[in-house]
JSON list of C-alpha atoms in Angstrom, two decimals:
[
{"chain": "A", "resi": 1, "resn": "MET", "atom": "CA", "xyz": [81.31, 22.15, -50.97]},
{"chain": "A", "resi": 2, "resn": "ARG", "atom": "CA", "xyz": [82.66, 22.56, -47.49]},
{"chain": "A", "resi": 3, "resn": "ARG", "atom": "CA", "xyz": [80.44, 22.04, -44.56]},
{"chain": "A", "resi": 4, "resn": "ARG", "atom": "CA", "xyz": [80.91, 25.67, -43.38]},
{"chain": "A", "resi": 5, "resn": "ASP", "atom": "CA", "xyz": [79.60, 27.04, -46.55]},
{"chain": "A", "resi": 6, "resn": "LEU", "atom": "CA", "xyz": [76.47, 24.76, -46.41]},
{"chain": "A", "resi": 7, "resn": "LEU", "atom": "CA", "xyz": [75.72, 25.94, -42.99]},
{"chain": "A", "resi": 8, "resn": "ARG", "atom": "CA", "xyz": [76.26, 29.83, -43.91]},
{"chain": "A", "resi": 9, "resn": "LEU", "atom": "CA", "xyz": [73.97, 29.66, -46.87]},
{"chain": "A", "resi": 10, "resn": "ALA", "atom": "CA", "xyz": [71.59, 27.73, -44.60]},
{"chain": "A", "resi": 11, "resn": "ARG", "atom": "CA", "xyz": [71.53, 30.72, -42.23]},
{"chain": "A", "resi": 12, "resn": "SER", "atom": "CA", "xyz": [71.75, 33.53, -45.03]},
{"chain": "A", "resi": 13, "resn": "GLY", "atom": "CA", "xyz": [70.69, 32.30, -47.94]},
{"chain": "A", "resi": 14, "resn": "PRO", "atom": "CA", "xyz": [71.94, 32.36, -51.59]},
{"chain": "A", "resi": 15, "resn": "PRO", "atom": "CA", "xyz": [75.35, 34.42, -51.52]},
{"chain": "A", "resi": 16, "resn": "PRO", "atom": "CA", "xyz": [75.01, 37.88, -53.66]},
{"chain": "A", "resi": 17, "resn": "THR", "atom": "CA", "xyz": [77.02, 37.62, -57.14]},
{"chain": "A", "resi": 18, "resn": "HIS", "atom": "CA", "xyz": [80.14, 38.87, -56.96]},
{"chain": "A", "resi": 19, "resn": "ALA", "atom": "CA", "xyz": [82.23, 40.15, -59.72]},
{"chain": "A", "resi": 20, "resn": "ASP", "atom": "CA", "xyz": [79.49, 40.51, -62.24]},
{"chain": "A", "resi": 21, "resn": "GLY", "atom": "CA", "xyz": [79.29, 43.49, -64.67]},
{"chain": "A", "resi": 22, "resn": "ARG", "atom": "CA", "xyz": [76.57, 44.95, -63.57]},
{"chain": "A", "resi": 23, "resn": "ASP", "atom": "CA", "xyz": [76.97, 44.59, -59.92]},
{"chain": "A", "resi": 24, "resn": "PRO", "atom": "CA", "xyz": [77.10, 48.38, -58.55]},
{"chain": "A", "resi": 25, "resn": "ARG", "atom": "CA", "xyz": [79.73, 47.30, -55.52]},
{"chain": "A", "resi": 26, "resn": "TYR", "atom": "CA", "xyz": [82.27, 47.18, -58.46]},
{"chain": "A", "resi": 27, "resn": "PRO", "atom": "CA", "xyz": [81.95, 50.21, -60.71]},
{"chain": "A", "resi": 28, "resn": "SER", "atom": "CA", "xyz": [85.47, 50.62, -61.80]},
{"chain": "A", "resi": 29, "resn": "PRO", "atom": "CA", "xyz": [86.40, 49.15, -65.70]},
{"chain": "A", "resi": 30, "resn": "ARG", "atom": "CA", "xyz": [88.72, 46.30, -64.83]},
{"chain": "A", "resi": 31, "resn": "ALA", "atom": "CA", "xyz": [89.51, 44.52, -68.20]},
{"chain": "A", "resi": 32, "resn": "LEU", "atom": "CA", "xyz": [92.38, 47.01, -69.24]},
{"chain": "A", "resi": 33, "resn": "ARG", "atom": "CA", "xyz": [93.29, 46.38, -65.52]},
{"chain": "A", "resi": 34, "resn": "GLU", "atom": "CA", "xyz": [93.67, 43.17, -66.07]},
{"chain": "A", "resi": 35, "resn": "LEU", "atom": "CA", "xyz": [95.33, 42.87, -69.14]},
{"chain": "A", "resi": 36, "resn": "LEU", "atom": "CA", "xyz": [98.12, 45.44, -68.13]},
{"chain": "A", "resi": 37, "resn": "GLY", "atom": "CA", "xyz": [98.43, 43.45, -64.68]},
{"chain": "A", "resi": 38, "resn": "ALA", "atom": "CA", "xyz": [99.06, 39.99, -66.85]},
{"chain": "A", "resi": 39, "resn": "LEU", "atom": "CA", "xyz": [101.44, 41.99, -69.09]},
{"chain": "A", "resi": 40, "resn": "LEU", "atom": "CA", "xyz": [103.35, 43.22, -65.97]},
{"chain": "A", "resi": 41, "resn": "GLU", "atom": "CA", "xyz": [103.53, 40.19, -64.40]},
{"chain": "A", "resi": 42, "resn": "PHE", "atom": "CA", "xyz": [105.27, 38.73, -67.47]},
{"chain": "A", "resi": 43, "resn": "VAL", "atom": "CA", "xyz": [107.54, 41.23, -67.79]},
{"chain": "A", "resi": 44, "resn": "VAL", "atom": "CA", "xyz": [108.53, 40.78, -64.06]},
{"chain": "A", "resi": 45, "resn": "HIS", "atom": "CA", "xyz": [108.79, 36.67, -64.25]},
{"chain": "A", "resi": 46, "resn": "ALA", "atom": "CA", "xyz": [110.71, 37.06, -67.75]},
{"chain": "A", "resi": 47, "resn": "ALA", "atom": "CA", "xyz": [112.92, 39.82, -66.07]},
{"chain": "A", "resi": 48, "resn": "LEU", "atom": "CA", "xyz": [113.90, 37.25, -62.95]},
{"chain": "A", "resi": 49, "resn": "ALA", "atom": "CA", "xyz": [114.21, 34.60, -65.40]},
{"chain": "A", "resi": 50, "resn": "VAL", "atom": "CA", "xyz": [117.04, 36.46, -67.55]},
{"chain": "A", "resi": 51, "resn": "ALA", "atom": "CA", "xyz": [118.78, 37.59, -64.51]},
{"chain": "A", "resi": 52, "resn": "ALA", "atom": "CA", "xyz": [118.93, 34.01, -63.15]},
{"chain": "A", "resi": 53, "resn": "ALA", "atom": "CA", "xyz": [120.23, 32.91, -66.83]},
{"chain": "A", "resi": 54, "resn": "VAL", "atom": "CA", "xyz": [122.92, 35.66, -66.52]},
{"chain": "A", "resi": 55, "resn": "VAL", "atom": "CA", "xyz": [124.25, 34.56, -62.79]},
{"chain": "A", "resi": 56, "resn": "VAL", "atom": "CA", "xyz": [124.15, 31.18, -64.28]},
{"chain": "A", "resi": 57, "resn": "GLN", "atom": "CA", "xyz": [126.16, 31.98, -68.06]},
{"chain": "A", "resi": 58, "resn": "ARG", "atom": "CA", "xyz": [129.04, 33.87, -65.86]},
{"chain": "A", "resi": 59, "resn": "THR", "atom": "CA", "xyz": [129.93, 30.31, -63.88]},
{"chain": "A", "resi": 60, "resn": "SER", "atom": "CA", "xyz": [132.61, 28.43, -65.74]},
{"chain": "A", "resi": 61, "resn": "ALA", "atom": "CA", "xyz": [130.62, 25.56, -66.55]},
{"chain": "A", "resi": 62, "resn": "ALA", "atom": "CA", "xyz": [127.36, 27.33, -68.21]},
{"chain": "A", "resi": 63, "resn": "THR", "atom": "CA", "xyz": [126.05, 25.28, -70.95]},
{"chain": "A", "resi": 64, "resn": "PRO", "atom": "CA", "xyz": [123.54, 26.41, -73.37]},
{"chain": "A", "resi": 65, "resn": "THR", "atom": "CA", "xyz": [121.41, 23.53, -71.68]},
{"chain": "A", "resi": 66, "resn": "ALA", "atom": "CA", "xyz": [121.67, 24.78, -68.36]},
{"chain": "A", "resi": 67, "resn": "VAL", "atom": "CA", "xyz": [120.88, 27.91, -69.27]},
{"chain": "A", "resi": 68, "resn": "THR", "atom": "CA", "xyz": [117.85, 27.14, -71.20]},
{"chain": "A", "resi": 69, "resn": "VAL", "atom": "CA", "xyz": [116.85, 25.09, -68.12]},
{"chain": "A", "resi": 70, "resn": "THR", "atom": "CA", "xyz": [117.17, 28.11, -65.71]},
{"chain": "A", "resi": 71, "resn": "VAL", "atom": "CA", "xyz": [115.17, 30.80, -68.20]},
{"chain": "A", "resi": 72, "resn": "ALA", "atom": "CA", "xyz": [112.32, 27.91, -68.27]},
{"chain": "A", "resi": 73, "resn": "GLY", "atom": "CA", "xyz": [112.41, 26.93, -64.60]},
{"chain": "A", "resi": 74, "resn": "THR", "atom": "CA", "xyz": [113.27, 30.17, -63.16]},
{"chain": "A", "resi": 75, "resn": "PHE", "atom": "CA", "xyz": [110.16, 31.24, -64.94]},
{"chain": "A", "resi": 76, "resn": "LEU", "atom": "CA", "xyz": [107.96, 28.45, -63.60]},
{"chain": "A", "resi": 77, "resn": "ALA", "atom": "CA", "xyz": [109.13, 28.63, -59.95]},
{"chain": "A", "resi": 78, "resn": "VAL", "atom": "CA", "xyz": [108.35, 32.68, -59.88]},
{"chain": "A", "resi": 79, "resn": "SER", "atom": "CA", "xyz": [104.99, 32.60, -61.73]},
{"chain": "A", "resi": 80, "resn": "PHE", "atom": "CA", "xyz": [104.16, 30.45, -59.55]},
{"chain": "A", "resi": 81, "resn": "LEU", "atom": "CA", "xyz": [104.83, 31.48, -56.28]},
{"chain": "A", "resi": 82, "resn": "ASP", "atom": "CA", "xyz": [103.08, 34.86, -57.26]},
{"chain": "A", "resi": 83, "resn": "ARG", "atom": "CA", "xyz": [99.67, 33.61, -59.27]},
{"chain": "A", "resi": 84, "resn": "VAL", "atom": "CA", "xyz": [99.75, 30.93, -56.49]},
{"chain": "A", "resi": 85, "resn": "LEU", "atom": "CA", "xyz": [101.23, 31.15, -53.12]},
{"chain": "A", "resi": 86, "resn": "VAL", "atom": "CA", "xyz": [101.23, 35.39, -53.41]},
{"chain": "A", "resi": 87, "resn": "GLN", "atom": "CA", "xyz": [97.62, 35.36, -54.57]},
{"chain": "A", "resi": 88, "resn": "ARG", "atom": "CA", "xyz": [96.48, 33.13, -51.90]},
{"chain": "A", "resi": 89, "resn": "VAL", "atom": "CA", "xyz": [97.72, 35.05, -48.89]},
{"chain": "A", "resi": 90, "resn": "PHE", "atom": "CA", "xyz": [97.25, 38.35, -50.22]},
{"chain": "A", "resi": 91, "resn": "ALA", "atom": "CA", "xyz": [94.41, 38.01, -52.26]},
{"chain": "A", "resi": 92, "resn": "ALA", "atom": "CA", "xyz": [96.38, 39.58, -55.47]},
{"chain": "A", "resi": 93, "resn": "SER", "atom": "CA", "xyz": [99.48, 38.77, -57.41]},
{"chain": "A", "resi": 94, "resn": "LEU", "atom": "CA", "xyz": [102.09, 41.26, -57.98]},
{"chain": "A", "resi": 95, "resn": "GLY", "atom": "CA", "xyz": [100.77, 43.27, -61.14]},
{"chain": "A", "resi": 96, "resn": "LYS", "atom": "CA", "xyz": [96.69, 42.82, -59.36]},
{"chain": "A", "resi": 97, "resn": "ALA", "atom": "CA", "xyz": [97.84, 44.60, -56.37]},
{"chain": "A", "resi": 98, "resn": "LEU", "atom": "CA", "xyz": [99.96, 47.50, -58.36]},
{"chain": "A", "resi": 99, "resn": "LEU", "atom": "CA", "xyz": [96.82, 48.29, -60.25]},
{"chain": "A", "resi": 100, "resn": "GLY", "atom": "CA", "xyz": [94.30, 47.87, -57.63]},
{"chain": "A", "resi": 101, "resn": "LEU", "atom": "CA", "xyz": [93.09, 44.78, -58.28]},
{"chain": "A", "resi": 102, "resn": "ARG", "atom": "CA", "xyz": [91.80, 41.71, -56.44]},
{"chain": "A", "resi": 103, "resn": "VAL", "atom": "CA", "xyz": [91.15, 38.30, -56.79]},
{"chain": "A", "resi": 104, "resn": "ILE", "atom": "CA", "xyz": [88.10, 37.20, -54.89]},
{"chain": "A", "resi": 105, "resn": "ARG", "atom": "CA", "xyz": [85.57, 33.96, -54.69]},
{"chain": "A", "resi": 106, "resn": "TYR", "atom": "CA", "xyz": [82.44, 34.33, -56.81]},
{"chain": "A", "resi": 107, "resn": "ASP", "atom": "CA", "xyz": [80.44, 32.49, -54.00]},
{"chain": "A", "resi": 108, "resn": "THR", "atom": "CA", "xyz": [81.52, 34.24, -51.05]},
{"chain": "A", "resi": 109, "resn": "GLY", "atom": "CA", "xyz": [83.39, 37.28, -52.15]},
{"chain": "A", "resi": 110, "resn": "GLY", "atom": "CA", "xyz": [86.34, 36.28, -49.75]},
{"chain": "A", "resi": 111, "resn": "GLY", "atom": "CA", "xyz": [89.82, 35.64, -51.04]},
{"chain": "A", "resi": 112, "resn": "PRO", "atom": "CA", "xyz": [90.42, 32.63, -53.17]},
{"chain": "A", "resi": 113, "resn": "THR", "atom": "CA", "xyz": [91.54, 29.12, -51.89]},
{"chain": "A", "resi": 114, "resn": "LEU", "atom": "CA", "xyz": [94.43, 27.18, -52.76]},
{"chain": "A", "resi": 115, "resn": "TRP", "atom": "CA", "xyz": [93.54, 24.34, -55.15]},
{"chain": "A", "resi": 116, "resn": "PRO", "atom": "CA", "xyz": [91.51, 26.80, -57.87]},
{"chain": "A", "resi": 117, "resn": "LEU", "atom": "CA", "xyz": [94.55, 28.90, -57.91]},
{"chain": "A", "resi": 118, "resn": "VAL", "atom": "CA", "xyz": [96.72, 25.91, -58.75]},
{"chain": "A", "resi": 119, "resn": "LYS", "atom": "CA", "xyz": [94.15, 24.13, -61.25]},
{"chain": "A", "resi": 120, "resn": "GLN", "atom": "CA", "xyz": [94.21, 28.03, -63.03]},
{"chain": "A", "resi": 121, "resn": "TRP", "atom": "CA", "xyz": [98.02, 28.38, -62.85]},
{"chain": "A", "resi": 122, "resn": "LEU", "atom": "CA", "xyz": [98.01, 24.72, -64.55]},
{"chain": "A", "resi": 123, "resn": "PHE", "atom": "CA", "xyz": [95.48, 25.45, -67.35]},
{"chain": "A", "resi": 124, "resn": "GLY", "atom": "CA", "xyz": [97.43, 28.75, -68.07]},
{"chain": "A", "resi": 125, "resn": "PHE", "atom": "CA", "xyz": [100.74, 26.74, -68.12]},
{"chain": "A", "resi": 126, "resn": "ALA", "atom": "CA", "xyz": [98.72, 24.31, -70.32]},
{"chain": "A", "resi": 127, "resn": "VAL", "atom": "CA", "xyz": [97.39, 26.52, -72.87]},
{"chain": "A", "resi": 128, "resn": "VAL", "atom": "CA", "xyz": [100.49, 28.32, -73.50]},
{"chain": "A", "resi": 129, "resn": "PHE", "atom": "CA", "xyz": [102.96, 24.90, -73.87]},
{"chain": "A", "resi": 130, "resn": "SER", "atom": "CA", "xyz": [100.55, 23.86, -75.95]},
{"chain": "A", "resi": 131, "resn": "LEU", "atom": "CA", "xyz": [100.40, 27.37, -78.04]},
{"chain": "A", "resi": 132, "resn": "PHE", "atom": "CA", "xyz": [104.79, 27.45, -77.85]},
{"chain": "A", "resi": 133, "resn": "GLY", "atom": "CA", "xyz": [105.45, 24.43, -76.46]}
]
């Protein structure tokens, strides 16, 4: 735990719970918007990966391996950029922002920090890779 979080806890007591389904400050149901946001992000990531593959395929040295590596690499790069770096800066990825959602820290209600976002992205990558790899 960070020192400033401990000092804040000592000054103001335990933080309120955030993102709890019973919290009156967040009255809007989020489950459908979270699902639609994830689907929208997947479509955008896949579309950019396919577009990069089309560009590579039109080159004279295009091989099936190069196209496959381009699709996978572009998808992973765009996914990491959106789900880690964009969420860190704006507290929402593209799909979340378009649907009015925001990522908050459970303990403080503030924006997310980098390491939990990286861990969440790596966990999602591992789950998808174990299912389809």
